[in-house]
Coordinates of C-alpha atoms in Angstrom, one line a residue:
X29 CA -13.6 -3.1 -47.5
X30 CA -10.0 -2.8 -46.3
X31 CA -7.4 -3.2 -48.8
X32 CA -5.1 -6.3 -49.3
X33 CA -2.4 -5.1 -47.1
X34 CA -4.4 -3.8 -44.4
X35 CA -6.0 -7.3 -44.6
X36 CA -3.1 -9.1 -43.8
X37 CA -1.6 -6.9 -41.3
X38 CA -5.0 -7.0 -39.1
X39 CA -4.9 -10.8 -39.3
X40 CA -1.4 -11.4 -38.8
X41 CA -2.1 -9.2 -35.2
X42 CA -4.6 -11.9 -34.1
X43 CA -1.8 -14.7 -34.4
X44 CA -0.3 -15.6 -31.2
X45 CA 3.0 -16.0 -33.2
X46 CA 5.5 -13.9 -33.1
X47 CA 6.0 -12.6 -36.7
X48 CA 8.0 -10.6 -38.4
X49 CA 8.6 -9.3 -41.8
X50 CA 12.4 -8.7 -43.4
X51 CA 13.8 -7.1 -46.3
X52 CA 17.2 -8.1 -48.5
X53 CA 19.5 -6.6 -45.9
X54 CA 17.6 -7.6 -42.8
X55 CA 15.7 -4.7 -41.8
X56 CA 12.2 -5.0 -40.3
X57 CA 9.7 -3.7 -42.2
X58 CA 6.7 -5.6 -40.9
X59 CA 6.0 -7.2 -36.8
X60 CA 2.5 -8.1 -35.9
X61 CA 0.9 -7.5 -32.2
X62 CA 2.7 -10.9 -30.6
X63 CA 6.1 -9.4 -31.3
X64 CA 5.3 -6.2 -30.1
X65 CA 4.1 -7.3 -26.9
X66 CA 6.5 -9.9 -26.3
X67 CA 9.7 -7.3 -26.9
X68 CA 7.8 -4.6 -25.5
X69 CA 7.5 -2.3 -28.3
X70 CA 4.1 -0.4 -28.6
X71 CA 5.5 1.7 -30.7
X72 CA 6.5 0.3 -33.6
X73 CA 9.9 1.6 -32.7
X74 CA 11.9 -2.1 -34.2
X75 CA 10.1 -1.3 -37.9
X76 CA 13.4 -0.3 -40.0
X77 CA 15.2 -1.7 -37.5
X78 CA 18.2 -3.9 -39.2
X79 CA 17.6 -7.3 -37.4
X80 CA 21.1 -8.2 -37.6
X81 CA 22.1 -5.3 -36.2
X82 CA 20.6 -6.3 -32.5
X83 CA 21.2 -9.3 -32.6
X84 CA 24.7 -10.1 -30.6
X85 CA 26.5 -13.0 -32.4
X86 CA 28.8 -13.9 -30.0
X87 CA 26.1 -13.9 -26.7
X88 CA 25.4 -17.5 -27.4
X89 CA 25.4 -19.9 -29.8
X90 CA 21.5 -19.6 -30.7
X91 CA 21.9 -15.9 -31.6
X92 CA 25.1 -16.7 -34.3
X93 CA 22.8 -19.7 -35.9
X94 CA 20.2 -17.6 -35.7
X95 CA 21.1 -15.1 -38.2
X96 CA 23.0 -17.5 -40.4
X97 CA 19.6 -19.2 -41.0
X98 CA 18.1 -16.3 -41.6
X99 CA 20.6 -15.2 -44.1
X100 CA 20.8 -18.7 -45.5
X101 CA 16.9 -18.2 -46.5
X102 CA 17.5 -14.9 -48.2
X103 CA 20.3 -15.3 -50.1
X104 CA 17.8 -18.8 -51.4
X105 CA 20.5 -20.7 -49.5
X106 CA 17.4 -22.7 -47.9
X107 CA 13.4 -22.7 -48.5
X108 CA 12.7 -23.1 -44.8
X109 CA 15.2 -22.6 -41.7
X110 CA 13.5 -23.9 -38.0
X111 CA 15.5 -23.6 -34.6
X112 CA 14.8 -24.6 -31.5
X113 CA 15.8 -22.3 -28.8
X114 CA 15.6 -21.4 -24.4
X115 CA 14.8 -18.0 -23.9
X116 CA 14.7 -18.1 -20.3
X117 CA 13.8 -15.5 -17.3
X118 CA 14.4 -15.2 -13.8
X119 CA 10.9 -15.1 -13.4
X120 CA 10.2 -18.2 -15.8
X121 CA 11.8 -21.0 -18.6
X122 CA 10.5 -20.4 -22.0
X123 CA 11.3 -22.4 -25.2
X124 CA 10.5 -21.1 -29.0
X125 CA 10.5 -22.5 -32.4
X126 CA 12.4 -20.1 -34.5
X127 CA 10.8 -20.3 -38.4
X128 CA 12.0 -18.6 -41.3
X129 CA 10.9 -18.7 -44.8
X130 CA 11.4 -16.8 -48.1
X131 CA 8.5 -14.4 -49.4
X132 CA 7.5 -14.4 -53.1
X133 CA 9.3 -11.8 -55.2
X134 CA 5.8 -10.4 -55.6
X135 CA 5.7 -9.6 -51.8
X136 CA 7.1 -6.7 -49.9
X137 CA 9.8 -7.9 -48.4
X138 CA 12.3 -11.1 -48.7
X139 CA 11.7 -13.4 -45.1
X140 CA 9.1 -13.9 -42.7
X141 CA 10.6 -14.8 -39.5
X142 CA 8.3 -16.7 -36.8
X143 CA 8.6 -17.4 -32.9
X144 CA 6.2 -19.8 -31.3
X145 CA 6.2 -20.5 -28.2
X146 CA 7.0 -24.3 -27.2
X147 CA 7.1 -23.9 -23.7
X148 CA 4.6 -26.8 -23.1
X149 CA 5.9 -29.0 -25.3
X150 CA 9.3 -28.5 -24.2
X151 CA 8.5 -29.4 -20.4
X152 CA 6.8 -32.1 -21.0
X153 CA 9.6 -33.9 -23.0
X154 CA 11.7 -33.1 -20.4
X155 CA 9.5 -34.6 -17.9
X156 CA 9.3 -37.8 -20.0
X157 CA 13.0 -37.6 -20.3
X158 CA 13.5 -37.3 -16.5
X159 CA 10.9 -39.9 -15.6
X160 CA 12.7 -41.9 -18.1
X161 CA 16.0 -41.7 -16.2
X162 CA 14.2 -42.7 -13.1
X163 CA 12.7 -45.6 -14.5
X164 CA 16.5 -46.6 -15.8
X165 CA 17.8 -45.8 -11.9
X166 CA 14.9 -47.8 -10.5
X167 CA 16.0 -50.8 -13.2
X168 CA 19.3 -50.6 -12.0
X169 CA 18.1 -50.3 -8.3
X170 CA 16.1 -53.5 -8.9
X171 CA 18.7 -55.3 -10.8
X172 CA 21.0 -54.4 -7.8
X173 CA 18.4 -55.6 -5.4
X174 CA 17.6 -58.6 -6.7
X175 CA 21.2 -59.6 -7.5
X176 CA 21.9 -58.4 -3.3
X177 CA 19.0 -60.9 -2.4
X178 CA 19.6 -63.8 -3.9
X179 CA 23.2 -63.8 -3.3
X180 CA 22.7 -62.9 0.1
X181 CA 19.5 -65.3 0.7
X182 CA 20.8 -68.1 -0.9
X183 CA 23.8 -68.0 1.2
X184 CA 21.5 -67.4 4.2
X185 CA 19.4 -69.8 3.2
X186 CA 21.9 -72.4 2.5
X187 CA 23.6 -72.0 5.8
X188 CA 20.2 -72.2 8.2
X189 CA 19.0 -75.4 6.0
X190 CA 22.3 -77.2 7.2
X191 CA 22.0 -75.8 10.9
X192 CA 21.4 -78.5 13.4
X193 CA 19.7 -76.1 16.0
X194 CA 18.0 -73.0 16.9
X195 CA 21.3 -71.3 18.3
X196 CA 23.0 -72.4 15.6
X197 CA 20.7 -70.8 12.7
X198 CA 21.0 -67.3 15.2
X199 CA 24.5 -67.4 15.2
X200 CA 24.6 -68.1 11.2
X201 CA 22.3 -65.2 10.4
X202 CA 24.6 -62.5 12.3
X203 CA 27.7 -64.3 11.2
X204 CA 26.4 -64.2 7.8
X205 CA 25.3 -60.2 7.8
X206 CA 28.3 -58.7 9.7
X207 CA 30.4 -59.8 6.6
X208 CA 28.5 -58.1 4.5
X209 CA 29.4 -55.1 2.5
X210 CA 28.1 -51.8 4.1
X211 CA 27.3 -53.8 7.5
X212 CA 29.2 -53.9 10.7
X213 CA 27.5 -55.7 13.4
X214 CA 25.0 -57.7 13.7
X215 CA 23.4 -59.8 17.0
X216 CA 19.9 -61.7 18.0
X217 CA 17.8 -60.9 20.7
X218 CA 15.7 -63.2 22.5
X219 CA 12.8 -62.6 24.9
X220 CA 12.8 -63.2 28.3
X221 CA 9.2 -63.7 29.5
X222 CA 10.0 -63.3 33.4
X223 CA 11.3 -60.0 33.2
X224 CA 10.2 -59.2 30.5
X225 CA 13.8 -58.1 28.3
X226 CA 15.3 -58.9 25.5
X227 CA 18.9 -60.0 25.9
X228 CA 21.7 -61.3 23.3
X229 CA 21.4 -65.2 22.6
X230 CA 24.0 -65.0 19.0
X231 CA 26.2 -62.3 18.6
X232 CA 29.0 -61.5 15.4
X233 CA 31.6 -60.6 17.6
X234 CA 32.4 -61.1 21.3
X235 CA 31.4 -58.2 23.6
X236 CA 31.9 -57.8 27.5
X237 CA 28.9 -56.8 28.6
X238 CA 25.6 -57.0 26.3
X239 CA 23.1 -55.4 27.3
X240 CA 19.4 -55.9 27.9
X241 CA 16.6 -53.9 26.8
X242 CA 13.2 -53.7 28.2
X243 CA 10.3 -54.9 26.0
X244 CA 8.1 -51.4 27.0
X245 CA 11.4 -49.3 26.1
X246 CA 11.6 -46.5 23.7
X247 CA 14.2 -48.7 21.4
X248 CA 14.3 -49.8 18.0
X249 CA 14.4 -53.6 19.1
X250 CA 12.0 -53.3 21.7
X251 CA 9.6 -51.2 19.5
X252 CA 10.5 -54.7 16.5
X253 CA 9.3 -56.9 19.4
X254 CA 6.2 -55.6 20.2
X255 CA 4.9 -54.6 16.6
X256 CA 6.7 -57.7 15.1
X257 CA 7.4 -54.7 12.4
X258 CA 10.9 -53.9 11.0
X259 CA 12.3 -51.2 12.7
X260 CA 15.1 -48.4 11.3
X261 CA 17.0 -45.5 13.4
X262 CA 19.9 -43.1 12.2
X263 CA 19.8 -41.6 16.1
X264 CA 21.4 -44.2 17.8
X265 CA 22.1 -43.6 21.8
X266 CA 25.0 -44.7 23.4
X267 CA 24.2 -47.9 24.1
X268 CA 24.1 -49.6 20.5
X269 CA 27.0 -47.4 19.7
X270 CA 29.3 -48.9 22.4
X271 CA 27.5 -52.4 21.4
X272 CA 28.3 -52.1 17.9
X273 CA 32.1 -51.6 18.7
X274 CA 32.6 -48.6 16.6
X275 CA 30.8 -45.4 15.2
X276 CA 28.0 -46.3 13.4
X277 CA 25.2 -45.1 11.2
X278 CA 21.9 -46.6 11.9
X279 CA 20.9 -49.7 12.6
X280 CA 17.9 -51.7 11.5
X281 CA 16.0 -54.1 14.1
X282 CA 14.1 -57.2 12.2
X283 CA 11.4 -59.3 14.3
X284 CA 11.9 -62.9 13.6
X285 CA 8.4 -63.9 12.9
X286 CA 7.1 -67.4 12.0
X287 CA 3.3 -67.9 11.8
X288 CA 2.3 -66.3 15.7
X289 CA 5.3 -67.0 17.2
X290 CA 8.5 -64.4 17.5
X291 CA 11.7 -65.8 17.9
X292 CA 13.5 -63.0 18.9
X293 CA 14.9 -60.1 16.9
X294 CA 17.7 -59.6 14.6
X295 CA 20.0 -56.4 14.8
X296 CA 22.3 -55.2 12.4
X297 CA 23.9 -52.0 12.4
X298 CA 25.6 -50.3 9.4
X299 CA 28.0 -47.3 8.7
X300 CA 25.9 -45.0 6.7
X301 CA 23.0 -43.1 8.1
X302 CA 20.7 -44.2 5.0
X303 CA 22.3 -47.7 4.7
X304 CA 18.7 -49.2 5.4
X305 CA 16.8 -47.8 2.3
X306 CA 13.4 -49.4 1.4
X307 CA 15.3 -51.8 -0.8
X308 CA 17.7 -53.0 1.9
X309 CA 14.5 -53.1 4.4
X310 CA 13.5 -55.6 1.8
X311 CA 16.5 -57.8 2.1
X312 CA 15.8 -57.7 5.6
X313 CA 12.8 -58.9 5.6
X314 CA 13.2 -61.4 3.7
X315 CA 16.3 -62.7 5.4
X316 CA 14.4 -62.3 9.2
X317 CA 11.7 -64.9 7.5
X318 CA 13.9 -66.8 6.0
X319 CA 15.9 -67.3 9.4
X320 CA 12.3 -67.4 11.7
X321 CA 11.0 -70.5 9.0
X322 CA 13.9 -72.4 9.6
X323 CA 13.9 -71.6 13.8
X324 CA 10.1 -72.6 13.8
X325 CA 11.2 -76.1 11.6
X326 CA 13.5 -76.7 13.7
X327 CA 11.9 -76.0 17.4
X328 CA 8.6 -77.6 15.7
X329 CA 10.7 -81.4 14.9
X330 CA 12.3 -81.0 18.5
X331 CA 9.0 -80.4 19.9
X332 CA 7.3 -83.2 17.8
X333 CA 9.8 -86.1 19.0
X334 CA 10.0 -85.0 22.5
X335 CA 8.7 -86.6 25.5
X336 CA 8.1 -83.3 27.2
X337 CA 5.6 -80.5 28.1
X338 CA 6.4 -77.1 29.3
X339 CA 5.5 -75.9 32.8
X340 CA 4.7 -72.4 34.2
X341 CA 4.3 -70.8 36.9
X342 CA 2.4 -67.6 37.5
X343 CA 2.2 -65.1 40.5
X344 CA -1.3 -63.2 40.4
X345 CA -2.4 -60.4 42.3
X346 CA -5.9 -59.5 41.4
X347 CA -8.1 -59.0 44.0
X348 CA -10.8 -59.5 41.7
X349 CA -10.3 -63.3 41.8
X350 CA -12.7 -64.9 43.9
X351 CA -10.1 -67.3 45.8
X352 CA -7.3 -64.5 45.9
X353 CA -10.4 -62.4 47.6
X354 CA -11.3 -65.1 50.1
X355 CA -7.8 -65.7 51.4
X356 CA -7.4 -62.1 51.4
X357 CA -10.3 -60.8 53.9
X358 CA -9.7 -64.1 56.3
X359 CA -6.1 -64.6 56.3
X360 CA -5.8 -68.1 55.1
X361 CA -4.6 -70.4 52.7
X362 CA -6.1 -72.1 50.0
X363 CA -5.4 -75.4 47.3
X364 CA -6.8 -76.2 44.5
X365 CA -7.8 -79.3 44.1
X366 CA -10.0 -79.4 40.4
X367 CA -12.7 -78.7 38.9
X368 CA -15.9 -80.2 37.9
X369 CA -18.3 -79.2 35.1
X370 CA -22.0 -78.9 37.1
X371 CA -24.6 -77.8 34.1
X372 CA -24.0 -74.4 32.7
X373 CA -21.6 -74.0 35.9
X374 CA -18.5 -75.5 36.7
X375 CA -17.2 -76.7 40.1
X376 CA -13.9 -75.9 41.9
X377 CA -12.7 -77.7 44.7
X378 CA -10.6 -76.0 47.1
X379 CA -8.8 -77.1 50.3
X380 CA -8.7 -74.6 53.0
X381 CA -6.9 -73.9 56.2
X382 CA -9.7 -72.8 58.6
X383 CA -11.5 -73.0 61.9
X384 CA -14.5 -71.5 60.7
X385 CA -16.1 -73.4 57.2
X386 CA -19.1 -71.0 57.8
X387 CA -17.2 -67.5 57.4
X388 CA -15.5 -69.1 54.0
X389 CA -19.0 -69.8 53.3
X390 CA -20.3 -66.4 53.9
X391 CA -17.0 -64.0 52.1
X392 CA -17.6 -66.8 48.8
X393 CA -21.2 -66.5 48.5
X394 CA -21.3 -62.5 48.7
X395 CA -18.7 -62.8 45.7
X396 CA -19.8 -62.2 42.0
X397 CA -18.0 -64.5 40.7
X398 CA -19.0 -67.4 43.2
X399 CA -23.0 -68.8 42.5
X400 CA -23.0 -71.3 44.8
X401 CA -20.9 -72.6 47.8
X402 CA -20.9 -75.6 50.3
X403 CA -18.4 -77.1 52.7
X404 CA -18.0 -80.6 52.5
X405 CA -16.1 -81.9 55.1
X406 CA -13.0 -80.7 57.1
X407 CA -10.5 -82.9 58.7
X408 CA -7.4 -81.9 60.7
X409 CA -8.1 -77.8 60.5
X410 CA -8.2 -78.2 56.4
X411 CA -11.9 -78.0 55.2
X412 CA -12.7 -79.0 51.4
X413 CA -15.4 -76.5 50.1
X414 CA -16.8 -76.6 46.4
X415 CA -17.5 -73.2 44.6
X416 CA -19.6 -72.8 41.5
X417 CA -18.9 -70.3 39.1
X418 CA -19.5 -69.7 35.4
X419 CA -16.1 -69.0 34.3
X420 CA -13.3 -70.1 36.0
X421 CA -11.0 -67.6 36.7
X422 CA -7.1 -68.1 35.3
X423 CA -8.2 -71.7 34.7
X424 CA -10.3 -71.1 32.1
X425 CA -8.2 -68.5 30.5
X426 CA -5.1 -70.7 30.0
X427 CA -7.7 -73.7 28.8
X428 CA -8.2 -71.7 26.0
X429 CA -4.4 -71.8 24.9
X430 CA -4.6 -75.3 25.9
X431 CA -2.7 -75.6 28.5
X432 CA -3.9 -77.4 31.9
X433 CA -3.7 -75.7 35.4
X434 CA -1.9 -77.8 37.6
X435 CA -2.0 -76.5 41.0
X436 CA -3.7 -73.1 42.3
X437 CA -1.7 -72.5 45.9
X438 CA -3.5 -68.8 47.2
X439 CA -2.3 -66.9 50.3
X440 CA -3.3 -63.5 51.6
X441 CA -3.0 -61.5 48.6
X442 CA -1.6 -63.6 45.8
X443 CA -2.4 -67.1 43.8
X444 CA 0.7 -68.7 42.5
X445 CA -0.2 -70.8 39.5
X446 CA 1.4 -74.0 37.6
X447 CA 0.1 -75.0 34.1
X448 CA 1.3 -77.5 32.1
X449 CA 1.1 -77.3 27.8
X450 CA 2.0 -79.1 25.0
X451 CA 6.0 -78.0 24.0
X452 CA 4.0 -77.2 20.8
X453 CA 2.5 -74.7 21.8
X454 CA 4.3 -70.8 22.4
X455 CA 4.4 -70.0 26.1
X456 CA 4.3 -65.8 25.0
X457 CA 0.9 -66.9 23.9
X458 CA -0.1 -68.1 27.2
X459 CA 1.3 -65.9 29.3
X460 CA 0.4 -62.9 27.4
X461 CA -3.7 -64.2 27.1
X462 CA -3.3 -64.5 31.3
X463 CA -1.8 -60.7 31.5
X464 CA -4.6 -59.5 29.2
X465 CA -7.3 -60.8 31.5
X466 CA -4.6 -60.1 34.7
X467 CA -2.8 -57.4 34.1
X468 CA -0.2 -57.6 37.1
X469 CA 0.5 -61.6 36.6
X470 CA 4.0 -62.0 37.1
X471 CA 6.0 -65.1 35.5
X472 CA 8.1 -66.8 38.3
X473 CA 9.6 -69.5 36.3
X474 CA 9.3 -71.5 32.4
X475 CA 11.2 -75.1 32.1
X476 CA 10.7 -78.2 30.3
X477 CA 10.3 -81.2 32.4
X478 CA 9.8 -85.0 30.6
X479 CA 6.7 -86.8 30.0
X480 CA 6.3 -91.0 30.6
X481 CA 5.3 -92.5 27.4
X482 CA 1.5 -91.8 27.9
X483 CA 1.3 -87.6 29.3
X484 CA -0.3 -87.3 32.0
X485 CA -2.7 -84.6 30.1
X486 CA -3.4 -87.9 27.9
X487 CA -4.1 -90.2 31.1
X488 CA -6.1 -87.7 32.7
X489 CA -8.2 -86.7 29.3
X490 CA -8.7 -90.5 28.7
X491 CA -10.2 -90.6 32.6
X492 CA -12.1 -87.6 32.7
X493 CA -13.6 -88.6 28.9
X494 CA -14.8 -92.4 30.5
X495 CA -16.2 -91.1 34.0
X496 CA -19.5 -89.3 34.1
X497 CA -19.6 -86.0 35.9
X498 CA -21.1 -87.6 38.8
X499 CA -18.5 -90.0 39.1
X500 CA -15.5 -87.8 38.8
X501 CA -17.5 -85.8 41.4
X502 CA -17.7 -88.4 43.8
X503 CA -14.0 -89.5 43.3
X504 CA -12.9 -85.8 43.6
X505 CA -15.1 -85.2 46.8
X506 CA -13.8 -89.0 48.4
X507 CA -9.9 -88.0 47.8
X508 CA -10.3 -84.3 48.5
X509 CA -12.5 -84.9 51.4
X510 CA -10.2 -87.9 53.2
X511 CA -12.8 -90.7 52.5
X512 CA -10.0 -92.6 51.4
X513 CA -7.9 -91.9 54.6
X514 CA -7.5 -94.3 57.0
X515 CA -9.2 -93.6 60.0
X516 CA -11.7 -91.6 57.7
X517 CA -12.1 -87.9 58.2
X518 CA -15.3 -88.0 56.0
X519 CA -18.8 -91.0 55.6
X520 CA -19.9 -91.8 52.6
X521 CA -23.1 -90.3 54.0
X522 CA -21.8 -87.0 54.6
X523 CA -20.4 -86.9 51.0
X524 CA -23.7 -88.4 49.3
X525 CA -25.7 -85.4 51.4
X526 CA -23.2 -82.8 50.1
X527 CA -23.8 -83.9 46.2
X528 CA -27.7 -84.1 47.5
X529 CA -28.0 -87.6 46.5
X530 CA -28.7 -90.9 48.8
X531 CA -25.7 -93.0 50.3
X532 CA -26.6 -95.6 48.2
X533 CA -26.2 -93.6 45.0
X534 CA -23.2 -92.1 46.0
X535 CA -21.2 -95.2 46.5
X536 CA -22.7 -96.8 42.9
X537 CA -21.2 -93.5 41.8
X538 CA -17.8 -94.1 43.5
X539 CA -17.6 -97.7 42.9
X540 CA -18.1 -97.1 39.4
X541 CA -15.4 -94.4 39.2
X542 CA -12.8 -96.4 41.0
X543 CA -13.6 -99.2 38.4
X544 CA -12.6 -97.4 35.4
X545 CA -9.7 -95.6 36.8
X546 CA -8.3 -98.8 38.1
X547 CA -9.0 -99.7 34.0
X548 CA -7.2 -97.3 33.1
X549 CA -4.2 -98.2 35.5
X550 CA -3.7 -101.4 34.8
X551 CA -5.1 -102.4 31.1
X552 CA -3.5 -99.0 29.4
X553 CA -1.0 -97.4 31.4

């Protein structure tokens, strides 16, 4: 059995504490393995070492209270001295726990002096307390935020509420932000659907010559207007610097955004190159809605009490179209003159300028789109011919915005297209479901033209709903066809054998037709 002493030495080495013994004066009569290996000494070179002797007082502020405590403890001063101290590397940051108590007058020795390493402890508090300093910045930030939102959206807000029309809510909004602190300029875009640009409608300050951007450019208002996503840029070109009237740091580009419809973009440039941080995006956002809401309320009660529909026109060039194909491989020119639902197919009637029904006959028929064609009846070098086909081309496709096609005129190589809609509903919708189907449909012109009391989509629904399909045939066929000409270019014979019926039927059909449309004329409109 090893002796006491030999004990207490072994099991001091399997501490990993640093430990060492002292005497009255301070010299080291005892350090365990830890110590050794910490301060290098294999040896046992630091045993009657004084302790105060290599330590250097004045090297920092730990080393001076260091010894005091230990001298405190000693002389009985104290019955326990602790310390917390850095005791750092290049390689690494360390942190100890300096202990020191007195040793019973039985024991060899007057102090045991103990470091324990507190590393872990020691970074983790200072990660709490440097988490806890960003959680007091993000406060602040958030108390800043909010206090820069609702000032700035209730004065915003309480401007666009009291704004009497679209152009005036645009011009409020940049008015508004170029005041603010931080900001220097700020404008609206609008998008013009024929060209396809975006183009100042409100701006903060007066400029000579605004510019235009392309929808499809590489641009921070073009890129807002196609993702309807807030846009930021610190690398502005020269354009938006010479725009903005002075040297300026980035510029953030908001899409105006109202349920599906954009109503333009918002641009505001500012002096510093992080001036649009997540928490100013925020304001931003919130501002661009706040303005879209009001535009939408606004255009929406205008729309509502208006008696007026919006008209388009559209130039396509898709040779895939079965009319655009027609005129295109025999030269002519063709009218639309409606259509006709026929079972699971639907009839169009078109008026065409030709000497030769049966080669129109022959180019429709061999189309894929066209399962079924006949010539009714031709009078003065125009021939009316009815094509069936399953889905209408560009007539359908609008139908399903709901907008109404109003004339079809085709020549060689292009159908130019007029649709009427409701003012309520966004002409980018329409015109972008047409370019989706027909990519290279160009839009000639967009205006708003008055309705009579009773639309004309109303009249003709209210028609269309009372006649059967046979009827509205028969009327379509008489009118298209010159029945109703005087002398006539067309029998009633002729038009009951083209609908495959008897003359007898046919003019029940007709007579029936013209009855409820003259109804309709003269009890409703």
């Amino acid at each position: 059995m090893k002796p006491p002493e030999t004990l207490t030495r072994s099991t001091l080495d399997t501490l990993p504490i640093n430990i060492a013994v002292l005497d009255a004066d301070g010299t080291i009569l005892f350090t365990n393995r830890a110590w050794r290996e910490f301060s290098n000494d294999a040896d046992d070179e630091m045993e009657g070492t004084n302790y105060f002797a290599t330590t250097d007082v004045d090297a920092d502020e730990y080393a001076g209270k260091a010894v005091a405590g230990i001298e405190s403890v000693i002389d009985g001063e104290e019955d326990l001295f602790t310390m917390e101290y850095p005791c750092h590397s290049p390689e690494e940051k360390q942190w100890f726990l300096m202990r020191v108590a007195p040793l019973s007058d039985t024991e060899s020795g007057s102090a045991v002096v103990a470091h324990i390493d507190i590393t872990q402890r020691k970074l983790a508090e200072l990660a709490a307390e440097r988490r806890s300093e960003e959680l007091r910045a993000e406060r602040r930030n958030l108390e800043h935020l909010v206090d820069r939102v609702d000032g700035l959206l209730k004065a915003v807000v309480g401007d666009v509420l009291t704004a009497d029309s679209r152009e005036s809510i645009q011009q409020t909004v940049c008015d508004r932000l170029a005041a603010t602190e931080g900001y220097r300029f700020a404008w609206v875009a609008d998008l013009d659907l024929r060209d396809e640009t975006l183009a100042p409608v409100a701006l903060s300050a007066d400029r000579d010559d605004p510019p235009s951007i392309p929808l499809d450019a590489d641009d921070p208002v073009a890129t807002a207007a196609r993702t309807e996503e807030l846009q930021v840029a610190a690398d502005l070109d020269e354009r938006h610097e010479q725009f903005a009237g002075a040297e300026v740091g980035s510029v953030a580009a908001v899409p105006l955004v109202s349920g599906d419809s954009l109503y333009g973009v918002l641009t505001v440039y500012a002096d510093g190159e992080d001036a649009f941080d997540p928490r100013e995006q925020v304001v931003l956002r919130t501002i661009g809605r706040a303005a879209a809401a009001a535009i939408d309320a606004r255009e929406t009660s205008r729309l509502l009490t208006a008696d007026n529909v919006t008209e388009l026109q559209l130039r396509i060039t898709d040779p895939e179209v079965f009319y655009i194909a027609v005129a295109s491989e025999l030269g002519c020119s063709m009218e639309y003159g409606g259509s006709v639902p026929d079972g699971e197919a639907t009839v169009m009637f078109f008026l065409v300028e030709t000497d030769d029904p049966s080669a129109v006959c022959a180019v429709a028929a061999d189309h894929p789109q066209v399962s079924g064609v006949s010539h009714v009846s031709t009078a003065d070098g125009v021939a009316l011919f009815e094509f069936a086909v399953d889905d209408p081309p560009v007539v359908s496709t609008v139908a399903d915005r709901g907008a109404q096609t109003q004339s079809i005129v085709v020549e060689p190589g292009a159908a130019t297209v007029t649709v009427t809609l409701p003012a309520t509903t966004e002409t980018r919708a329409v015109v972008e479901q047409v370019r989706d189907r027909y990519p290279e449909t160009e839009l000639l012109s967009v205006q708003e033209r008055d309705e009579p009391p009773v639309s004309r989509q109303a009249f003709i629904a209210t028609v269309e709903e009372r006649l059967t399909d046979r009827q509205l045939t028969a009327l379509r066929k008489g009118y298209l066809g010159g029945f109703f000409d005087w002398p006539r270019d067309v029998s009633g014979e002729e038009l009951a054998e083209s609908m495959d019926i008897c003359p007898s039927t046919f003019h029940q059909h007709l007579r029936a037709g013209e009855r409820k449309l003259l109804e309709e004329v003269f009890d409703n409109w």
